Tab-separated table of C-alpha atoms in Angstrom:
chain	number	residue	atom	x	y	z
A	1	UNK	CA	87.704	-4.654	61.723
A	2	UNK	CA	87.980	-8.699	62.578
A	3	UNK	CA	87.119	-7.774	66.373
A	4	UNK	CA	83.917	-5.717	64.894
A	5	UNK	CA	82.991	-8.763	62.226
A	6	UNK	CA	82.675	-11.294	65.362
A	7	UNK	CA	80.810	-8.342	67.630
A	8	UNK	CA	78.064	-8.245	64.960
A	9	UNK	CA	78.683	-11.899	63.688
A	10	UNK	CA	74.849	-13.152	64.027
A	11	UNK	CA	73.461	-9.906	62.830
A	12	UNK	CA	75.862	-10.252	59.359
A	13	UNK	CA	74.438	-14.085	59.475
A	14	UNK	CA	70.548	-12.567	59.465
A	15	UNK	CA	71.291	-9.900	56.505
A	16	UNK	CA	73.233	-12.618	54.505
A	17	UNK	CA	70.654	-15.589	55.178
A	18	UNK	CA	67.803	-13.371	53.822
A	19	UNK	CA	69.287	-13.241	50.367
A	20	UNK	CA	69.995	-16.251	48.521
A	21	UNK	CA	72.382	-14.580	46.447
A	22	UNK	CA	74.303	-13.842	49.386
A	23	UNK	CA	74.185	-17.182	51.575
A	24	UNK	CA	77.349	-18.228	50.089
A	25	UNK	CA	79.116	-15.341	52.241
A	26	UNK	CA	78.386	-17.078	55.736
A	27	UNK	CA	80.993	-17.235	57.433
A	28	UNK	CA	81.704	-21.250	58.438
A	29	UNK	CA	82.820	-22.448	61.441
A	30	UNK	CA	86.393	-22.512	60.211
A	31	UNK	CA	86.273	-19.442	59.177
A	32	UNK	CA	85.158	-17.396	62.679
A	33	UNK	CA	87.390	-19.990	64.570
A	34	UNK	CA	90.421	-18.223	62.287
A	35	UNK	CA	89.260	-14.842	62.969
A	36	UNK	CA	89.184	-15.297	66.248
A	37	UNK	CA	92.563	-17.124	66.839
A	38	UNK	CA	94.091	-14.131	64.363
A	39	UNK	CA	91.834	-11.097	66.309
A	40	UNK	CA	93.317	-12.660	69.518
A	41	UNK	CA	96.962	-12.240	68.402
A	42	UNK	CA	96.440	-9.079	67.074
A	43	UNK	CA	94.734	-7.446	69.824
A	44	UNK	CA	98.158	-8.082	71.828
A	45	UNK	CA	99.916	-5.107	69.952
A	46	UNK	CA	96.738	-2.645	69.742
A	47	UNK	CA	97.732	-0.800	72.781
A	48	UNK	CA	101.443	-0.221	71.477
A	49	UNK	CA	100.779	0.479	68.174
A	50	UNK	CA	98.291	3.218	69.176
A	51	UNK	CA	100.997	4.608	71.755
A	52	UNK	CA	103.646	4.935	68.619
A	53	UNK	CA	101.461	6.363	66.419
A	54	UNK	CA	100.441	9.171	68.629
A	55	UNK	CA	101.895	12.953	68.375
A	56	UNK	CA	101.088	14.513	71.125
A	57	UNK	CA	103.691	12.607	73.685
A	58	UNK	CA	107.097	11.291	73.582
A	59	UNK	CA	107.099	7.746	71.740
A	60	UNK	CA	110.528	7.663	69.898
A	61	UNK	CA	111.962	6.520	73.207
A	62	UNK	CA	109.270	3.843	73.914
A	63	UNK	CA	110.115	1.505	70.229
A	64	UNK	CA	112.993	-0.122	72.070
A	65	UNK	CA	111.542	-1.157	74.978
A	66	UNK	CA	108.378	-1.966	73.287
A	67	UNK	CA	109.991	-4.278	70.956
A	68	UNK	CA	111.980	-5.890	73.942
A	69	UNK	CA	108.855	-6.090	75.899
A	70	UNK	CA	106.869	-7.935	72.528
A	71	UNK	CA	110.005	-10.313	72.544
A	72	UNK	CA	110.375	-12.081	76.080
A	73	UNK	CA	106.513	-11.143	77.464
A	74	UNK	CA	103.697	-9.986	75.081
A	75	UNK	CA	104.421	-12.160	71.921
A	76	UNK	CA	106.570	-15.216	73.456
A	77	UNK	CA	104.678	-18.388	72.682
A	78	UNK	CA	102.414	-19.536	75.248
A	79	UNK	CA	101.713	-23.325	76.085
A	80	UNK	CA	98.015	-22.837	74.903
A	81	UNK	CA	98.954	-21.028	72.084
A	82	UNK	CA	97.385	-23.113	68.850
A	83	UNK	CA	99.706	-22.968	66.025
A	84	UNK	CA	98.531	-20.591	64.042
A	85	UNK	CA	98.730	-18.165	67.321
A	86	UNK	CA	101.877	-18.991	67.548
A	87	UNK	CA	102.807	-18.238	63.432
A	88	UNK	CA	100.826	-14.805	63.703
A	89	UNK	CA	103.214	-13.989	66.569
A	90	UNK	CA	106.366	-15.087	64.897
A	91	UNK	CA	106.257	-13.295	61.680
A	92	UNK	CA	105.004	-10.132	63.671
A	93	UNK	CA	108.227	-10.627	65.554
A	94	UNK	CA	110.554	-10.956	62.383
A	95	UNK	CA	109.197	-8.046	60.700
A	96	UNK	CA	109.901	-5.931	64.016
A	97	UNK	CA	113.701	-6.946	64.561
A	98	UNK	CA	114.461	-7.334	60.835
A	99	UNK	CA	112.629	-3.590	60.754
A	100	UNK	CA	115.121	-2.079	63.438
A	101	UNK	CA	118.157	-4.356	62.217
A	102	UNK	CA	119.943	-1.379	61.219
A	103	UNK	CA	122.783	0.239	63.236
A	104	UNK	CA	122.129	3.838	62.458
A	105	UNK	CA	118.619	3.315	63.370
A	106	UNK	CA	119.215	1.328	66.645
A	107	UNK	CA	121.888	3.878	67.849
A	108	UNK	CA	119.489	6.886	67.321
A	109	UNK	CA	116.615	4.722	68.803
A	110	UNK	CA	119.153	3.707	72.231
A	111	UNK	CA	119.946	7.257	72.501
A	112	UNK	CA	116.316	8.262	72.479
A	113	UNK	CA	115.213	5.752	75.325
A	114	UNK	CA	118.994	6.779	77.266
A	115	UNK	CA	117.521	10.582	77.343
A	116	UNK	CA	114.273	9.333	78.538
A	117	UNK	CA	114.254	9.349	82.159
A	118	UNK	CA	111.807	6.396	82.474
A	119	UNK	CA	114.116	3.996	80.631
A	120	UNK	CA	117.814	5.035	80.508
A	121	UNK	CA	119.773	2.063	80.772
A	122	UNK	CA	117.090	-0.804	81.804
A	123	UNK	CA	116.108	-1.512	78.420
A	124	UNK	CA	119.896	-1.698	77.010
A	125	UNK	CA	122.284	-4.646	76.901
A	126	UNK	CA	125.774	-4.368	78.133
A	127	UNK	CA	127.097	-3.509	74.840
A	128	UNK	CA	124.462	-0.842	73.696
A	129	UNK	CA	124.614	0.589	77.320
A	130	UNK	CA	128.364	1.373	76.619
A	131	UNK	CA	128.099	2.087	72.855
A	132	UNK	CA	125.000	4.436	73.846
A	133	UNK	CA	126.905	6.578	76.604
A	134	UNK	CA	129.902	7.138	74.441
A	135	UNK	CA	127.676	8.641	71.223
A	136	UNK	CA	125.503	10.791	74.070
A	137	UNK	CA	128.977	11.906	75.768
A	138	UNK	CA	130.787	12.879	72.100
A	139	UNK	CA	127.567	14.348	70.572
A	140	UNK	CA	127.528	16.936	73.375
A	141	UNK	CA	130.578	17.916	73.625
A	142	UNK	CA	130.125	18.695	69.789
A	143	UNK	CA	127.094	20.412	70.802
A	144	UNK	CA	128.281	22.559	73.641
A	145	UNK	CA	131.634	23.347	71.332
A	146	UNK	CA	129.667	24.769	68.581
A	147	UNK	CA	127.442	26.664	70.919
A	148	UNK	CA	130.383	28.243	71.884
A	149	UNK	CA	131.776	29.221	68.896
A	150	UNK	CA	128.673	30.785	67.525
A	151	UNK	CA	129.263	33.930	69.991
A	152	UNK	CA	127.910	37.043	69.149
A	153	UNK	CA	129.410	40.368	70.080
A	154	UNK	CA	127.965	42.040	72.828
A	155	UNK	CA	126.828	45.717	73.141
A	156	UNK	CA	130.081	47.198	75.138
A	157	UNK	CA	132.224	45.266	72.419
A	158	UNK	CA	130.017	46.697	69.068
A	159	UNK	CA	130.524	50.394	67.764
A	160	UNK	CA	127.144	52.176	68.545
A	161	UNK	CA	126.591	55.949	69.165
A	162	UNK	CA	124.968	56.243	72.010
A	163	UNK	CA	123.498	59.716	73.023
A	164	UNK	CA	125.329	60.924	75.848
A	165	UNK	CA	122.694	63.512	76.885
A	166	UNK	CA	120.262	60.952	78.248
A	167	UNK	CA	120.699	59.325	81.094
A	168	UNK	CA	119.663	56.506	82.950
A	169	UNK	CA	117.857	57.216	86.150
A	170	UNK	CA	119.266	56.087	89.228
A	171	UNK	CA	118.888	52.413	90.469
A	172	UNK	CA	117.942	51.793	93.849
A	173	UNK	CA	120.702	50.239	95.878
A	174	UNK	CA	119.724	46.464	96.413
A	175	UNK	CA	119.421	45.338	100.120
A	176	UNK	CA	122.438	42.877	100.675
A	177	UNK	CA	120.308	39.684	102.221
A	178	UNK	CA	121.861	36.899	103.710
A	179	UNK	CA	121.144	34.323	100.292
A	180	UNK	CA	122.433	37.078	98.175
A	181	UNK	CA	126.063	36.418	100.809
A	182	UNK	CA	125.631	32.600	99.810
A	183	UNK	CA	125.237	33.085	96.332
A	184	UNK	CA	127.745	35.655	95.828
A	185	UNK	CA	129.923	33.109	97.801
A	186	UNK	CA	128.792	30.207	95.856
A	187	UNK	CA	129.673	31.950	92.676
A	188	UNK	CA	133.653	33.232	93.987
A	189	UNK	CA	134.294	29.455	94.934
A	190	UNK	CA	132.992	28.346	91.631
A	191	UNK	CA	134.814	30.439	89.381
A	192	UNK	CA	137.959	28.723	91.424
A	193	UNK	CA	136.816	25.175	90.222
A	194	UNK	CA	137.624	25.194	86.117
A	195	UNK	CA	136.321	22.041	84.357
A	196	UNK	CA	136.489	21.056	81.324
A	197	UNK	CA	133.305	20.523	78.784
A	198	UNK	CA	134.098	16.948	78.582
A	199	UNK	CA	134.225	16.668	82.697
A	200	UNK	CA	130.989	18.806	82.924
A	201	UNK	CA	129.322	16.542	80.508
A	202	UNK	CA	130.750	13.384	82.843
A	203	UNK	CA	129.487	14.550	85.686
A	204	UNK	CA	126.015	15.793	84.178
A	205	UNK	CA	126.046	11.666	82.838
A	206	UNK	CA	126.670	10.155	86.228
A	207	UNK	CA	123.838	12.560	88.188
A	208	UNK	CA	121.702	11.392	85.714
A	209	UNK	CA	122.160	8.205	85.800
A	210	UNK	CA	122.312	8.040	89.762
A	211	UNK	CA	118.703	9.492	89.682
A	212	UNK	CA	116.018	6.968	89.940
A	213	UNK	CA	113.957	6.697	86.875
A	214	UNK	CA	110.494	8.309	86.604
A	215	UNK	CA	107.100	6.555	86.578
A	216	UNK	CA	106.169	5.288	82.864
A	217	UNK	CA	103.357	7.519	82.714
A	218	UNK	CA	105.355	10.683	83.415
A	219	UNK	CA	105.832	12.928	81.100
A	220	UNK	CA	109.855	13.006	80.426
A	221	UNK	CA	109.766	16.757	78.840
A	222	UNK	CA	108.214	17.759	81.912
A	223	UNK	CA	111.083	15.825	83.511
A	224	UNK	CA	113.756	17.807	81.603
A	225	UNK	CA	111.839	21.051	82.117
A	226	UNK	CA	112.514	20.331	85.662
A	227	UNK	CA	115.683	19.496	85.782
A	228	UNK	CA	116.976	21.960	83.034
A	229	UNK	CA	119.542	23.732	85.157
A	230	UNK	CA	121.114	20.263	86.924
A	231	UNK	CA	121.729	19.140	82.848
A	232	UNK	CA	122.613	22.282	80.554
A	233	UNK	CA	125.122	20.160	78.661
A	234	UNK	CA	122.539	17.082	77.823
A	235	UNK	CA	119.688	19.239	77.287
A	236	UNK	CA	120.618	20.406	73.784
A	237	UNK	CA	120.258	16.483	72.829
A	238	UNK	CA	117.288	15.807	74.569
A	239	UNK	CA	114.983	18.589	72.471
A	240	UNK	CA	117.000	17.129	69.209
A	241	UNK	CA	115.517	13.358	69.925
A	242	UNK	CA	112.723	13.115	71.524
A	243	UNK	CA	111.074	15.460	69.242
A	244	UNK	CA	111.425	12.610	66.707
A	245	UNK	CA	107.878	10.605	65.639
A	246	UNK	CA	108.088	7.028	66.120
A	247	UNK	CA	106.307	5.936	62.845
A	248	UNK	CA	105.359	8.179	59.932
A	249	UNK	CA	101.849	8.358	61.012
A	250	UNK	CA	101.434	12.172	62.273
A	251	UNK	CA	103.172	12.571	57.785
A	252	UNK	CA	100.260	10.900	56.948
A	253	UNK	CA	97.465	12.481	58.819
A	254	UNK	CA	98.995	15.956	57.457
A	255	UNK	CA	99.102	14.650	54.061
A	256	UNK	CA	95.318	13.246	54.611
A	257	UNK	CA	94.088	16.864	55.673
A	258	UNK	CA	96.142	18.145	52.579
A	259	UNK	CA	93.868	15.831	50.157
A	260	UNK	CA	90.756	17.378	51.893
A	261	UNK	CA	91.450	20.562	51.278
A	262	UNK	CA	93.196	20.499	47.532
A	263	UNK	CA	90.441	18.991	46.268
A	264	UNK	CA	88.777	19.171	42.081
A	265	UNK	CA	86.789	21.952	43.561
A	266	UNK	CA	89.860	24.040	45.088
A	267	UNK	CA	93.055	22.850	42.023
A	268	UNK	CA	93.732	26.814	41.751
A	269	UNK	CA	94.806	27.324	45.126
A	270	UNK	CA	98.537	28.799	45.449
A	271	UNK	CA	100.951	26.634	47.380
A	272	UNK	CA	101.315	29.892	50.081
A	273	UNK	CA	97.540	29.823	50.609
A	274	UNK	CA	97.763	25.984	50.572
A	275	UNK	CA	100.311	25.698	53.511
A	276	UNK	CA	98.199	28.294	55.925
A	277	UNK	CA	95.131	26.535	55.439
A	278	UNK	CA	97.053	23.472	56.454
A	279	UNK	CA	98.529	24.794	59.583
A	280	UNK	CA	95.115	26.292	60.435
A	281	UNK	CA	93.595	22.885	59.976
A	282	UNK	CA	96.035	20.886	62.172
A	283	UNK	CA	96.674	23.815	65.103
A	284	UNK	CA	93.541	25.678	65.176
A	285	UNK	CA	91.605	24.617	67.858
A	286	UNK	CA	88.210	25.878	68.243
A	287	UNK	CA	86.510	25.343	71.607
């Protein structure tokens, strides 16, 4: 709004100098010289705010680094900085560390950017780094634990009647390749080799970590789509976290197209027929 008030600053001068009622509202010199130092400081964070506010991407894991990056580049006072340049960015920077102060909210925010193969470790201190891996490492071992508890009987183990007067056709015999000698040997050597969940999850941790770390405008669940079947164990966590908005902005768009369509015209509308017509209006796409 302040950048579009100085864009249009001598046609708001014409309307408001045409109208004596209205000359008091010029803007002095004071006055545009403020909104100019304040539209200066603020256009620093547009970029970022607009990339954590977005829902069609991964941003959780980009609030950490962003608010490291604001700290010691973006925000950090500059020598030509006036002071009220330099107050703007201050209190911009205490309201963004006092906001993600809290533990429970840091931890979940470190493991985000750990998952994220574009950050991992290089936006962590020493501390967090450790702190971080230990909370990924017991969090999937939980994970893989309960998966395997919640087995399900399979069709040789359940009692069904099974008509014994069909039959299955016969299969064709496969054609024993060389990769299917590999594979067969691959799988005989690995049944040999019994690890642990916790060692799995070790080793899945240090491949991961010895991989370089993808471009910043990749797209990390394209990453882990990838590289599914090298991380089966840290998987699990990465659909749980990154998932996660980074501000409550995508709540308040679907509470925005709620109030459009509940409106004094449409009070009698059932909750059911309420909730379809809101999915419709945020995932229909018509072309």
């Amino acid at each position: 709004m302040i950048e579009r008030f100085l864009e249009q600053e001598k046609t708001i001068k014409l309307v408001l100098s045409s109208d004596r009622k209205s000359v008091f509202l010029l803007p002095k010199v004071q006055d545009l010289e403020v909104l100019e130092v304040v539209n200066k400081a603020i256009n620093l964070i547009v970029e970022f705010t607009d990339a954590l506010s977005g829902e069609s991407h991964v941003n959780v894991s980009m609030v950490m680094p962003v608010i490291q990056l604001l700290n010691d580049d973006i925000l950090a006072h500059k020598e030509e900085d006036v002071t009220l340049t330099r107050e703007i960015k201050t209190r911009i920077l205490d309201y963004l560390n006092d906001k993600y102060s809290d533990e429970r909210s840091k931890s979940l925010l470190n493991i985000a950017s750990f998952l994220d193969p574009r950050y991992k470790t290089k936006f962590l201190t020493a501390s967090d780094n450790i702190s971080t891996q230990m909370k990924v490492r017991e969090e999937a071992i939980s994970v893989t634990s309960l998966n395997s508890d919640n087995t399900y009987p399979t069709t040789s183990d359940s009692n069904i009647e099974t008509d014994t007067s069909f039959t299955l056709p016969p299969q064709p015999a496969k054609k024993l390749r060389l990769g299917n000698l590999f594979k067969r040997r691959d799988s005989l050597h690995d049944t040999d080799i019994s690890l642990t969940d916790a060692e799995v999850i070790d080793n899945e941790l240090k491949r991961y970590l010895a991989l370089p770390n993808t471009d910043y405008e990749s797209n990390p669940l394209e990453w882990w789509k990838e590289n599914y079947s090298f991380f089966p164990k840290l998987s699990p966590l990465v659909r749980k976290y990154l998932c996660i908005p980074a501000t409550s902005c995508p709540s308040e768009r679907l509470f925005s197209t709620s109030g459009n369509i509940v409106s004094c015209k449409r009070t009698c509308l059932n909750p059911d027929k309420v909730n379809q017509l809101v999915f419709l209006a945020r995932n229909l796409r018509m072309d």
